[in-house]
């Protein structure tokens, strides 16, 4: 169990073990997310089951989850039940083997009060949740401290932070941007840099002049080089920085500053990525190693391109249950391609057409389309894509859809 240590919002856990300190770093879960209208709850349940199996096999000291636990500020009941079930199953493992500390922070998608509900009780079951930066002058970052034969490892929890979240008690500080706010909070901490320190943070970090790899599932858009970005030089003294917020797995300069990435592919732009759980093992100060445990999704996300008949022939398992984005390259007009292809792929995200005709449209007619009404633009698109105009019933159905938006 954890007990009070140094400050009221700190926990210390004594775990005498001969092995290196080991912890998992998991990126944004986004429980309750949908992908092009498909509910991903079963996919997320499968992913959490694999995470639990890795916990049972690897027996880490802690699992760090770097924010955006839910996809929405008001999560669905199903998403909340899924998180609860994960907590219960992780707690059940403690009865069979050593307890693992589940350490998570809130991201920009999370509602602090909802995520915080029950956190005091859950702390008794090795679940630590930090949802806001300090909300008064005498408060500090929440901290969890674990011990092994080499000494202590301090885990500092920095939830998603904006300057406006702390200005009510830090009025004397000039907090012009997010970096100012994070710098101010970290400088208040009495960090012993001779000990091993880990930061768990959900922000947009930039390393030197390198580009951070972004993808389509990240919203809202980030202010690159602007008010939201933070230089990695601000945090690079930590032995490991476990980051969330960016969905593509990547190191920022050095492997000790890492975005684990989302455990599932949440957009077509992530189709070629390999999702994983980052395993960090620490020995003495300065001794650290990394491994990556692959995540095997219930359904993969794939991007397919080719002629309609070719894509049908490529399907080795009928129907294929992966989520697929399709680009058709047939030069001749294809009639109702979704109806045909759904016999082979039953989770079609989108179908686009890329051929000589559509490229010509893009080059010549896009300026004219900008001047059209929504109805006129769609009718033009429909005719160019199918080779025929919309009939009266289709026009009525389209008008009904527009009315619901």
mmCIF file of N, CA and C in Angstrom, residues 307-380:
data_model
loop_
_atom_site.group_PDB
_atom_site.id
_atom_site.type_symbol
_atom_site.label_atom_id
_atom_site.label_comp_id
_atom_site.label_asym_id
_atom_site.label_seq_id
_atom_site.Cartn_x
_atom_site.Cartn_y
_atom_site.Cartn_z
ATOM 1 N N UNK A 307 -8.143 -0.993 -58.590
ATOM 2 C CA UNK A 307 -9.415 -1.150 -59.277
ATOM 3 C C UNK A 307 -10.349 -2.022 -58.433
ATOM 4 N N UNK A 308 -11.647 -1.815 -58.638
ATOM 5 C CA UNK A 308 -12.626 -2.468 -57.785
ATOM 6 C C UNK A 308 -12.503 -3.990 -57.831
ATOM 7 N N UNK A 309 -12.391 -4.562 -59.005
ATOM 8 C CA UNK A 309 -12.296 -6.016 -59.128
ATOM 9 C C UNK A 309 -10.986 -6.535 -58.527
ATOM 10 N N UNK A 310 -9.915 -5.753 -58.640
ATOM 11 C CA UNK A 310 -8.628 -6.155 -58.067
ATOM 12 C C UNK A 310 -8.710 -6.207 -56.545
ATOM 13 N N UNK A 311 -9.354 -5.212 -55.951
ATOM 14 C CA UNK A 311 -9.471 -5.182 -54.498
ATOM 15 C C UNK A 311 -10.335 -6.330 -53.998
ATOM 16 N N UNK A 312 -11.367 -6.671 -54.756
ATOM 17 C CA UNK A 312 -12.197 -7.816 -54.381
ATOM 18 C C UNK A 312 -11.380 -9.104 -54.428
ATOM 19 N N UNK A 313 -10.532 -9.244 -55.441
ATOM 20 C CA UNK A 313 -9.720 -10.455 -55.594
ATOM 21 C C UNK A 313 -8.647 -10.557 -54.513
ATOM 22 N N UNK A 314 -8.208 -9.406 -53.987
ATOM 23 C CA UNK A 314 -7.177 -9.398 -52.947
ATOM 24 C C UNK A 314 -7.696 -9.887 -51.603
ATOM 25 N N UNK A 315 -8.985 -9.900 -51.413
ATOM 26 C CA UNK A 315 -9.575 -10.269 -50.126
ATOM 27 C C UNK A 315 -9.446 -11.783 -49.936
ATOM 28 N N UNK A 316 -8.577 -12.178 -49.023
ATOM 29 C CA UNK A 316 -8.310 -13.609 -48.800
ATOM 30 C C UNK A 316 -9.288 -14.223 -47.812
ATOM 31 N N UNK A 317 -9.896 -13.399 -46.972
ATOM 32 C CA UNK A 317 -10.893 -13.877 -46.013
ATOM 33 C C UNK A 317 -12.182 -13.104 -46.250
ATOM 34 N N UNK A 318 -13.231 -13.777 -46.631
ATOM 35 C CA UNK A 318 -14.476 -13.094 -47.004
ATOM 36 C C UNK A 318 -15.537 -13.350 -45.928
ATOM 37 N N UNK A 319 -16.070 -12.285 -45.312
ATOM 38 C CA UNK A 319 -15.615 -10.905 -45.483
ATOM 39 C C UNK A 319 -14.421 -10.594 -44.582
ATOM 40 N N UNK A 320 -13.633 -9.613 -45.000
ATOM 41 C CA UNK A 320 -12.536 -9.098 -44.184
ATOM 42 C C UNK A 320 -13.123 -8.123 -43.170
ATOM 43 N N UNK A 321 -12.752 -8.270 -41.897
ATOM 44 C CA UNK A 321 -13.351 -7.448 -40.841
ATOM 45 C C UNK A 321 -12.528 -6.210 -40.482
ATOM 46 N N UNK A 322 -11.390 -6.001 -41.145
ATOM 47 C CA UNK A 322 -10.588 -4.814 -40.856
ATOM 48 C C UNK A 322 -11.336 -3.551 -41.280
ATOM 49 N N UNK A 323 -10.939 -2.441 -40.670
ATOM 50 C CA UNK A 323 -11.459 -1.136 -41.086
ATOM 51 C C UNK A 323 -10.646 -0.677 -42.291
ATOM 52 N N UNK A 324 -11.302 -0.446 -43.414
ATOM 53 C CA UNK A 324 -10.560 -0.149 -44.637
ATOM 54 C C UNK A 324 -11.016 1.166 -45.261
ATOM 55 N N UNK A 325 -10.032 1.917 -45.703
ATOM 56 C CA UNK A 325 -10.260 3.109 -46.521
ATOM 57 C C UNK A 325 -9.855 2.745 -47.946
ATOM 58 N N UNK A 326 -10.736 2.989 -48.891
ATOM 59 C CA UNK A 326 -10.539 2.499 -50.259
ATOM 60 C C UNK A 326 -10.454 3.672 -51.235
ATOM 61 N N UNK A 327 -9.447 3.614 -52.090
ATOM 62 C CA UNK A 327 -9.332 4.548 -53.210
ATOM 63 C C UNK A 327 -9.428 3.719 -54.490
ATOM 64 N N UNK A 328 -10.478 3.947 -55.271
ATOM 65 C CA UNK A 328 -10.687 3.232 -56.528
ATOM 66 C C UNK A 328 -10.031 3.988 -57.676
ATOM 67 N N UNK A 329 -9.335 3.251 -58.521
ATOM 68 C CA UNK A 329 -8.624 3.880 -59.645
ATOM 69 C C UNK A 329 -9.227 3.505 -60.992
ATOM 70 N N UNK A 330 -10.423 2.875 -61.004
ATOM 71 C CA UNK A 330 -11.086 2.521 -62.273
ATOM 72 C C UNK A 330 -11.299 3.772 -63.120
ATOM 73 N N UNK A 331 -10.947 3.700 -64.381
ATOM 74 C CA UNK A 331 -11.175 4.829 -65.281
ATOM 75 C C UNK A 331 -12.635 4.902 -65.708
ATOM 76 N N UNK A 332 -13.285 3.740 -65.831
ATOM 77 C CA UNK A 332 -14.696 3.750 -66.197
ATOM 78 C C UNK A 332 -15.539 3.987 -64.943
ATOM 79 N N UNK A 333 -16.740 4.504 -65.114
ATOM 80 C CA UNK A 333 -17.636 4.762 -63.988
ATOM 81 C C UNK A 333 -18.026 3.446 -63.325
ATOM 82 N N UNK A 334 -17.999 3.422 -62.000
ATOM 83 C CA UNK A 334 -18.400 2.227 -61.254
ATOM 84 C C UNK A 334 -19.730 2.514 -60.563
ATOM 85 N N UNK A 335 -20.647 1.560 -60.636
ATOM 86 C CA UNK A 335 -21.969 1.729 -60.073
ATOM 87 C C UNK A 335 -22.020 1.151 -58.647
ATOM 88 N N UNK A 336 -22.450 1.952 -57.709
ATOM 89 C CA UNK A 336 -22.648 1.539 -56.326
ATOM 90 C C UNK A 336 -21.484 0.689 -55.804
ATOM 91 N N UNK A 337 -20.292 1.269 -55.760
ATOM 92 C CA UNK A 337 -19.110 0.493 -55.347
ATOM 93 C C UNK A 337 -19.184 -0.001 -53.899
ATOM 94 N N UNK A 338 -19.802 0.769 -53.012
ATOM 95 C CA UNK A 338 -19.875 0.319 -51.613
ATOM 96 C C UNK A 338 -20.698 -0.964 -51.506
ATOM 97 N N UNK A 339 -21.845 -1.001 -52.168
ATOM 98 C CA UNK A 339 -22.684 -2.197 -52.106
ATOM 99 C C UNK A 339 -21.912 -3.425 -52.586
ATOM 100 N N UNK A 340 -21.120 -3.257 -53.628
ATOM 101 C CA UNK A 340 -20.355 -4.389 -54.169
ATOM 102 C C UNK A 340 -19.220 -4.785 -53.223
ATOM 103 N N UNK A 341 -18.461 -3.794 -52.762
ATOM 104 C CA UNK A 341 -17.270 -4.102 -51.969
ATOM 105 C C UNK A 341 -17.601 -4.552 -50.549
ATOM 106 N N UNK A 342 -18.780 -4.203 -50.040
ATOM 107 C CA UNK A 342 -19.137 -4.633 -48.685
ATOM 108 C C UNK A 342 -19.330 -6.143 -48.591
ATOM 109 N N UNK A 343 -19.461 -6.814 -49.716
ATOM 110 C CA UNK A 343 -19.490 -8.274 -49.691
ATOM 111 C C UNK A 343 -18.121 -8.835 -49.306
ATOM 112 N N UNK A 344 -17.076 -8.040 -49.530
ATOM 113 C CA UNK A 344 -15.708 -8.484 -49.256
ATOM 114 C C UNK A 344 -15.115 -7.793 -48.015
ATOM 115 N N UNK A 345 -15.485 -6.546 -47.806
ATOM 116 C CA UNK A 345 -14.967 -5.773 -46.676
ATOM 117 C C UNK A 345 -16.167 -5.195 -45.928
ATOM 118 N N UNK A 346 -16.411 -5.686 -44.711
ATOM 119 C CA UNK A 346 -17.652 -5.281 -44.037
ATOM 120 C C UNK A 346 -17.480 -4.106 -43.074
ATOM 121 N N UNK A 347 -16.276 -3.499 -43.043
ATOM 122 C CA UNK A 347 -16.072 -2.295 -42.234
ATOM 123 C C UNK A 347 -15.403 -1.229 -43.113
ATOM 124 N N UNK A 348 -16.109 -0.796 -44.148
ATOM 125 C CA UNK A 348 -15.560 0.218 -45.050
ATOM 126 C C UNK A 348 -15.709 1.599 -44.403
ATOM 127 N N UNK A 349 -14.588 2.292 -44.260
ATOM 128 C CA UNK A 349 -14.597 3.632 -43.676
ATOM 129 C C UNK A 349 -14.996 4.684 -44.701
ATOM 130 N N UNK A 350 -14.456 4.571 -45.888
ATOM 131 C CA UNK A 350 -14.712 5.564 -46.933
ATOM 132 C C UNK A 350 -14.287 4.976 -48.268
ATOM 133 N N UNK A 351 -14.901 5.479 -49.339
ATOM 134 C CA UNK A 351 -14.495 5.118 -50.699
ATOM 135 C C UNK A 351 -14.258 6.403 -51.478
ATOM 136 N N UNK A 352 -13.076 6.544 -52.026
ATOM 137 C CA UNK A 352 -12.744 7.686 -52.861
ATOM 138 C C UNK A 352 -12.389 7.185 -54.254
ATOM 139 N N UNK A 353 -12.541 8.063 -55.225
ATOM 140 C CA UNK A 353 -12.218 7.709 -56.613
ATOM 141 C C UNK A 353 -11.119 8.625 -57.107
ATOM 142 N N UNK A 354 -10.056 8.028 -57.599
ATOM 143 C CA UNK A 354 -8.916 8.785 -58.119
ATOM 144 C C UNK A 354 -8.582 8.256 -59.509
ATOM 145 N N UNK A 355 -9.025 8.997 -60.503
ATOM 146 C CA UNK A 355 -8.715 8.624 -61.888
ATOM 147 C C UNK A 355 -8.559 9.898 -62.713
ATOM 148 N N UNK A 356 -8.387 9.742 -63.988
ATOM 149 C CA UNK A 356 -8.156 10.909 -64.843
ATOM 150 C C UNK A 356 -9.297 11.915 -64.735
ATOM 151 N N UNK A 357 -10.516 11.400 -64.703
ATOM 152 C CA UNK A 357 -11.685 12.281 -64.647
ATOM 153 C C UNK A 357 -11.738 13.080 -63.346
ATOM 154 N N UNK A 358 -11.542 12.406 -62.199
ATOM 155 C CA UNK A 358 -11.652 13.109 -60.921
ATOM 156 C C UNK A 358 -10.497 14.077 -60.715
ATOM 157 N N UNK A 359 -9.308 13.735 -61.230
ATOM 158 C CA UNK A 359 -8.178 14.672 -61.100
ATOM 159 C C UNK A 359 -8.424 15.918 -61.937
ATOM 160 N N UNK A 360 -9.059 15.732 -63.091
ATOM 161 C CA UNK A 360 -9.382 16.889 -63.928
ATOM 162 C C UNK A 360 -10.404 17.786 -63.227
ATOM 163 N N UNK A 361 -11.342 17.131 -62.559
ATOM 164 C CA UNK A 361 -12.336 17.907 -61.799
ATOM 165 C C UNK A 361 -11.641 18.752 -60.739
ATOM 166 N N UNK A 362 -10.698 18.122 -60.037
ATOM 167 C CA UNK A 362 -9.998 18.833 -58.976
ATOM 168 C C UNK A 362 -9.251 20.035 -59.533
ATOM 169 N N UNK A 363 -8.645 19.869 -60.678
ATOM 170 C CA UNK A 363 -7.833 20.937 -61.250
ATOM 171 C C UNK A 363 -8.671 22.055 -61.837
ATOM 172 N N UNK A 364 -9.808 21.705 -62.462
ATOM 173 C CA UNK A 364 -10.552 22.688 -63.234
ATOM 174 C C UNK A 364 -11.803 23.208 -62.538
ATOM 175 N N UNK A 365 -12.438 22.383 -61.720
ATOM 176 C CA UNK A 365 -13.769 22.751 -61.251
ATOM 177 C C UNK A 365 -13.855 23.110 -59.778
ATOM 178 N N UNK A 366 -12.784 22.883 -59.014
ATOM 179 C CA UNK A 366 -12.851 23.227 -57.590
ATOM 180 C C UNK A 366 -13.135 24.717 -57.378
ATOM 181 N N UNK A 367 -12.477 25.635 -58.135
ATOM 182 C CA UNK A 367 -12.830 27.059 -57.942
ATOM 183 C C UNK A 367 -14.318 27.334 -58.161
ATOM 184 N N UNK A 368 -14.914 26.667 -59.173
ATOM 185 C CA UNK A 368 -16.348 26.868 -59.428
ATOM 186 C C UNK A 368 -17.195 26.261 -58.319
ATOM 187 N N UNK A 369 -16.761 25.125 -57.792
ATOM 188 C CA UNK A 369 -17.526 24.476 -56.719
ATOM 189 C C UNK A 369 -17.607 25.341 -55.477
ATOM 190 N N UNK A 370 -16.567 26.136 -55.227
ATOM 191 C CA UNK A 370 -16.568 26.998 -54.047
ATOM 192 C C UNK A 370 -17.691 28.013 -54.090
ATOM 193 N N UNK A 371 -18.149 28.343 -55.296
ATOM 194 C CA UNK A 371 -19.231 29.310 -55.449
ATOM 195 C C UNK A 371 -20.604 28.655 -55.408
ATOM 196 N N UNK A 372 -20.656 27.314 -55.430
ATOM 197 C CA UNK A 372 -21.929 26.606 -55.437
ATOM 198 C C UNK A 372 -22.526 26.487 -54.040
ATOM 199 N N UNK A 373 -23.812 26.214 -53.997
ATOM 200 C CA UNK A 373 -24.453 25.851 -52.746
ATOM 201 C C UNK A 373 -24.019 24.438 -52.377
ATOM 202 N N UNK A 374 -24.273 24.038 -51.148
ATOM 203 C CA UNK A 374 -23.917 22.702 -50.717
ATOM 204 C C UNK A 374 -24.644 21.657 -51.559
ATOM 205 N N UNK A 375 -25.940 21.897 -51.796
ATOM 206 C CA UNK A 375 -26.726 20.945 -52.590
ATOM 207 C C UNK A 375 -26.190 20.842 -54.014
ATOM 208 N N UNK A 376 -25.872 21.993 -54.624
ATOM 209 C CA UNK A 376 -25.361 21.998 -55.994
ATOM 210 C C UNK A 376 -24.015 21.310 -56.106
ATOM 211 N N UNK A 377 -23.140 21.539 -55.106
ATOM 212 C CA UNK A 377 -21.815 20.921 -55.137
ATOM 213 C C UNK A 377 -21.930 19.404 -55.022
ATOM 214 N N UNK A 378 -22.835 18.938 -54.136
ATOM 215 C CA UNK A 378 -22.968 17.490 -53.957
ATOM 216 C C UNK A 378 -23.569 16.846 -55.201
ATOM 217 N N UNK A 379 -24.552 17.484 -55.828
ATOM 218 C CA UNK A 379 -25.154 16.932 -57.032
ATOM 219 C C UNK A 379 -24.122 16.819 -58.156
ATOM 220 N N UNK A 380 -23.237 17.816 -58.265
ATOM 221 C CA UNK A 380 -22.162 17.759 -59.255
ATOM 222 C C UNK A 380 -21.205 16.621 -58.956
#
